[in-house]
């Protein structure tokens, strides 16, 4: 006896119905939850930026953000200005304040999609780069977003700098690096290594910070060697961090040079 | 026997030892290699798979009489992917921090061959309650191995457990490191997961000769 579920017509109808049901359920879930998800992402950006300027709830060993209900308030209180630099061919061709950017685009500068801007730059178009200016203990901290790729997927971060381009704080995150290996770039011991590192050498050339293997400085005492200790088993992710620091922070150099003039 | 009949409890207990999905059936090896470099990731993955296996087996069991046999593998894949994506979306909306930890595992869960294997071999031919128990049992059997492998890889590779420095500080040279012990960085790389699983298989079969195939 032929089973009714073996018929071609049944198979096709089943497939169509299943795809329709599953598809609409997923679409419904995605759109019903998108508001909350976007809000979470927005808060996370604020937390990331605050983390890079040293405003966080870190305990002794692990990295902890400031809580989500305090983040918007802290963000407004500590981030005194959000600049948007438009860069073309390594030159800053336009510099906007937050208000100017808001008037033009109706959107907050910290919501600029770094990934999109970076691919714009690849196509030879101008790239908009946000720069957040925070004030902490009377000192100004300039926080720049960076974006690149690790072993499996995107990695990104925020680096807080003083006016001499010395790192004051760093936050890294990743989309899908290997847990226990590349994923450790968002561990406190790795991020904290960057604090105090210089990005510029004495003659004023941009050097960046290299995630270096075997640099014989595991406790990171030397702050002007442009190197931090790499993570075991995460060479490509580490190289990705090096590359995004070099490529993205370099673009801010003219801004810092102007600052000193 | 209290809650479960003898036949039912066998569904839970068998995959833990004599019919373990990893060491006996050699399924789900890819995820066992990928995420066992630290104990925490192993535990998170085990819990995720426990959930997907339990619910997925029930869903497939409910649908077992209406699934066309020609496209049953695709149907199973759709069910797993659907479950995982829904869980991911809900977590993103209501437990954002947790979802970031789990996002790495989403792809690995969908492609986990244990899940597909149990759908195919068990849930398609058994009732809801038994399928549920089978899913839980196999997920536990998978989780046990993951946690054992994760334990040794993190301990010997990084000298930590769940992030705590149990062997002392390798940079400050305290604890075991004071007498010249070094972490074995090779433990963090995937080949060592394979070797640890191999050792587990060897230990298990040497204790139970009935498991040895000719």
mmCIF file of N, CA and C in Angstrom, chain B residues 13 24 34 109 133 194:
data_model
loop_
_atom_site.group_PDB
_atom_site.id
_atom_site.type_symbol
_atom_site.label_atom_id
_atom_site.label_comp_id
_atom_site.label_asym_id
_atom_site.label_seq_id
_atom_site.Cartn_x
_atom_site.Cartn_y
_atom_site.Cartn_z
ATOM 1 N N UNK B 13 19.658 7.058 30.426
ATOM 2 C CA UNK B 13 20.957 6.616 30.948
ATOM 3 C C UNK B 13 21.870 6.040 29.863
ATOM 4 N N UNK B 24 30.679 6.802 21.351
ATOM 5 C CA UNK B 24 30.289 5.540 20.720
ATOM 6 C C UNK B 24 29.761 5.766 19.306
ATOM 7 N N UNK B 34 35.210 22.449 18.405
ATOM 8 C CA UNK B 34 35.247 23.891 18.196
ATOM 9 C C UNK B 34 35.173 24.686 19.486
ATOM 10 N N UNK B 109 24.851 24.818 16.622
ATOM 11 C CA UNK B 109 23.728 23.976 17.061
ATOM 12 C C UNK B 109 22.956 23.467 15.846
ATOM 13 N N UNK B 133 12.437 12.157 26.249
ATOM 14 C CA UNK B 133 13.462 11.550 27.103
ATOM 15 C C UNK B 133 14.719 11.226 26.307
ATOM 16 N N UNK B 194 40.441 16.562 19.709
ATOM 17 C CA UNK B 194 40.312 15.258 19.077
ATOM 18 C C UNK B 194 41.072 14.205 19.884
#
